[in-house]
Coordinates of C-alpha atoms in Angstrom, one line a residue:
D118 CA 163.1 125.0 -45.8
A119 CA 160.8 123.3 -43.4
A120 CA 158.5 121.8 -46.0
T121 CA 161.4 120.1 -47.8
E122 CA 163.0 119.0 -44.5
A123 CA 159.7 117.3 -43.6
L124 CA 160.0 115.1 -46.7
F125 CA 163.1 113.4 -45.2
P126 CA 162.6 110.4 -42.8
D127 CA 164.2 110.5 -39.3
S128 CA 165.3 106.8 -39.3
L129 CA 166.8 104.0 -41.4
D130 CA 165.5 100.6 -42.5
E131 CA 167.6 97.6 -43.4
S132 CA 167.5 96.6 -47.0
E133 CA 169.3 94.2 -49.4
V134 CA 171.9 96.8 -50.0
G135 CA 172.3 98.0 -46.4
F136 CA 170.6 100.6 -44.4
I137 CA 168.5 103.2 -46.4
P138 CA 166.2 106.0 -45.2
K139 CA 162.9 104.7 -43.9
G140 CA 160.2 104.6 -46.6
W141 CA 162.6 104.8 -49.5
E142 CA 162.6 102.0 -52.0
I143 CA 165.1 100.0 -54.1
R144 CA 163.8 100.4 -57.6
K145 CA 165.1 99.1 -61.0
I146 CA 165.5 101.6 -63.8
E147 CA 162.9 99.7 -65.8
S148 CA 160.3 100.3 -63.1
L149 CA 160.9 104.1 -63.2
C150 CA 161.5 105.0 -66.8
E151 CA 162.0 103.8 -70.4
T152 CA 165.2 102.6 -71.9
L153 CA 165.7 102.8 -75.7
L154 CA 168.4 101.1 -77.7
G155 CA 169.6 103.0 -80.7
G156 CA 170.3 101.7 -84.2
T157 CA 171.9 102.7 -87.5
P158 CA 170.0 103.2 -90.8
S159 CA 171.4 101.1 -93.7
R160 CA 174.5 102.8 -95.2
T161 CA 173.5 101.3 -98.5
R162 CA 170.3 103.4 -98.7
D163 CA 171.2 107.0 -99.7
E164 CA 167.7 108.1 -98.9
F165 CA 168.2 107.3 -95.2
W166 CA 171.1 109.9 -94.8
G167 CA 171.5 113.6 -95.2
G168 CA 168.2 114.7 -93.7
E169 CA 167.5 117.0 -90.8
I170 CA 167.2 114.6 -87.9
P171 CA 170.3 114.5 -85.6
W172 CA 172.0 111.1 -85.1
I173 CA 175.0 110.4 -82.8
N174 CA 177.5 107.5 -82.7
S175 CA 178.8 106.2 -79.4
G176 CA 181.9 108.4 -79.7
K177 CA 179.8 111.5 -79.0
V178 CA 179.0 110.1 -75.5
N179 CA 182.5 111.1 -74.5
D180 CA 181.3 114.8 -74.7
F181 CA 180.4 116.4 -71.4
R182 CA 177.1 117.4 -73.0
I183 CA 175.9 116.5 -76.5
T184 CA 175.2 119.7 -78.3
A185 CA 175.7 118.6 -81.9
A186 CA 175.0 115.6 -84.1
S187 CA 177.6 113.2 -85.6
E188 CA 175.5 112.9 -88.7
Y189 CA 171.9 113.6 -89.9
I190 CA 169.3 111.1 -91.1
T191 CA 166.0 111.4 -92.9
E192 CA 162.4 110.8 -91.7
I193 CA 162.4 107.5 -93.7
G194 CA 165.8 106.6 -92.2
L195 CA 164.2 106.9 -88.8
E196 CA 161.1 105.0 -89.8
K197 CA 162.9 102.2 -91.5
S198 CA 165.6 101.4 -88.9
A199 CA 165.9 100.4 -85.3
T200 CA 167.0 103.9 -84.1
K201 CA 164.8 106.0 -81.9
L202 CA 164.4 109.7 -81.5
L203 CA 165.5 110.6 -77.9
P204 CA 164.3 113.8 -76.4
R205 CA 166.6 116.6 -75.1
G206 CA 167.6 115.9 -71.6
T207 CA 167.9 112.1 -72.1
T208 CA 170.8 110.4 -70.4
V209 CA 172.8 108.4 -73.0
L210 CA 175.1 105.5 -72.1
A211 CA 177.6 103.8 -74.3
I212 CA 177.4 100.0 -73.8
T213 CA 180.2 98.6 -75.9
G214 CA 183.7 99.1 -77.2
A215 CA 186.2 101.7 -76.3
T216 CA 183.5 104.0 -75.0
L217 CA 181.9 101.4 -72.7
G218 CA 180.6 103.1 -69.5
Q219 CA 180.8 106.6 -70.9
F220 CA 177.6 108.6 -70.4
S221 CA 176.4 112.1 -71.3
R222 CA 173.2 114.2 -71.5
L223 CA 171.5 115.3 -74.7
E224 CA 171.1 119.0 -75.1
I225 CA 169.3 118.4 -78.4
D226 CA 166.7 115.9 -79.6
S227 CA 168.7 113.1 -81.3
C228 CA 168.8 109.5 -82.5
A229 CA 171.7 107.2 -81.6
N230 CA 173.4 104.1 -82.9
Q231 CA 173.1 100.6 -81.5
S232 CA 176.0 101.1 -79.1
V233 CA 174.0 103.6 -77.1
V234 CA 171.1 103.2 -74.7
G235 CA 169.0 106.3 -73.9
I236 CA 167.3 106.5 -70.5
V237 CA 164.2 108.6 -70.9
A238 CA 162.7 110.5 -68.0
S239 CA 159.2 109.9 -66.7
A240 CA 156.8 111.4 -64.1
E241 CA 158.6 109.3 -61.4
A242 CA 162.2 110.0 -62.4
S243 CA 163.3 113.3 -63.9
N244 CA 166.2 113.6 -66.4
E245 CA 168.4 115.2 -63.7
F246 CA 167.6 112.5 -61.2
I247 CA 168.5 109.8 -63.7
Y248 CA 171.7 111.4 -64.9
L249 CA 173.1 111.9 -61.4
N250 CA 172.1 108.3 -60.3
I251 CA 173.9 106.9 -63.4
K252 CA 176.9 109.2 -62.6
N253 CA 177.0 107.9 -59.0
G254 CA 176.6 104.2 -59.9
I255 CA 178.4 103.9 -63.2
Q256 CA 181.1 101.6 -61.9
R257 CA 178.5 99.3 -60.4
L258 CA 176.8 99.1 -63.8
I259 CA 180.1 98.4 -65.6
T260 CA 180.7 95.4 -63.5
A261 CA 177.9 93.7 -65.4
Q262 CA 180.0 93.7 -68.6
T263 CA 180.5 90.5 -70.5
G264 CA 182.2 89.4 -73.7
G265 CA 185.7 88.4 -74.9
A266 CA 187.6 90.7 -77.2
Q267 CA 185.0 93.4 -77.0
Q268 CA 183.5 94.0 -73.6
H269 CA 179.9 95.1 -73.4
I270 CA 176.8 95.5 -71.3
N271 CA 173.3 95.3 -72.7
K272 CA 170.0 97.0 -72.4
E273 CA 168.8 94.5 -69.9
D274 CA 171.8 95.3 -67.6
V275 CA 170.7 99.0 -67.8
N276 CA 167.1 98.0 -67.0
A277 CA 168.2 96.0 -64.0
F278 CA 170.4 98.8 -62.6
F279 CA 168.9 99.8 -59.2
I280 CA 168.3 103.2 -57.6
I281 CA 167.5 104.0 -54.0
Y282 CA 164.3 105.9 -54.7
P283 CA 163.1 108.5 -52.2
G284 CA 159.6 108.7 -53.5
K285 CA 158.0 111.1 -56.0
K286 CA 157.6 114.1 -53.6
L287 CA 161.2 114.2 -52.6
M288 CA 162.4 113.5 -56.2
D289 CA 160.3 116.4 -57.4
A290 CA 161.7 118.7 -54.7
F291 CA 165.2 117.6 -55.7
T292 CA 164.5 118.3 -59.4
D293 CA 163.1 121.8 -58.5
V294 CA 166.5 122.6 -57.0
V295 CA 168.9 121.1 -59.6
G296 CA 166.8 121.5 -62.7
S297 CA 167.7 125.2 -63.1
M298 CA 171.4 124.4 -62.6
F299 CA 171.2 121.8 -65.5
D300 CA 169.4 124.4 -67.7
E301 CA 172.1 127.0 -66.9
I302 CA 174.8 124.5 -68.0
G303 CA 173.1 124.1 -71.3
V304 CA 172.8 127.9 -71.8
L305 CA 176.5 128.4 -71.0
L306 CA 177.5 125.6 -73.3
N307 CA 175.6 127.2 -76.2
Q308 CA 177.2 130.6 -75.4
S309 CA 180.6 129.0 -75.4
I310 CA 180.0 127.3 -78.8
S311 CA 178.8 130.6 -80.3
L312 CA 181.9 132.5 -78.9
A313 CA 184.2 129.8 -80.3
A314 CA 182.6 130.1 -83.7
I315 CA 183.1 133.9 -83.7
R316 CA 186.7 133.5 -82.6
D317 CA 187.4 130.9 -85.3
S318 CA 185.9 133.3 -87.8
L319 CA 187.8 136.4 -86.7
L320 CA 191.2 135.1 -85.7
P321 CA 192.4 134.1 -89.2
R322 CA 191.4 137.5 -90.5
L323 CA 193.2 139.3 -87.7
I324 CA 196.4 137.2 -88.3
S325 CA 196.3 137.8 -92.1
G326 CA 195.8 141.6 -91.6
E327 CA 192.4 141.6 -93.3
L328 CA 191.0 143.0 -90.0
E329 CA 192.7 145.5 -87.7
I330 CA 191.9 146.4 -84.1
P331 CA 191.4 150.1 -83.7
E332 CA 194.0 151.9 -81.8
E333 CA 191.5 153.2 -79.2
M334 CA 190.5 149.6 -78.4
L335 CA 194.2 148.5 -78.0
A336 CA 194.8 151.4 -75.7
S337 CA 191.9 150.5 -73.5

């Protein structure tokens, strides 16, 4: 529409990364939003585990979207460890080991371990804007990796990751368009999980003969 079109500049300016739209800025992640490194409550403290707070390990970041916890921790486990509670929608990034460079989006509120950095939205940068910029620039971020036997990047590498920022008005207009798409993905994922649970419950009973499909349904 004309109002959105008017938000786009009609010329380019030269920048340190080449030509970018006039008036847009090169911004570091740390200037737009908060990054939080996870942690693991002590495994020797039984009172830290088995609660109701979701907690993920870096392996979960391989999932397209994170809809379930790896384990659960308690309130005291959250309070007495370095882990942080990340809100739904947060982009999570694995920073070490076999999952280095994998990223995903939380569809639940969850804590994470120390091999995961959460990039939390702000008024200036929405969850959707962050996620798609990480997706677009992940190879550039991985080039910052260091280490010998186990390659890794650190939280400061994530903070220094730059984004070509179009300004808040255009970022908001973009989020208005794609936000509903991201929400629909979450709804469809939850529907898929529910249908899979029903299938897994019914299929063994059908195979064993405990349940039978009525003839009229087979005919249709």
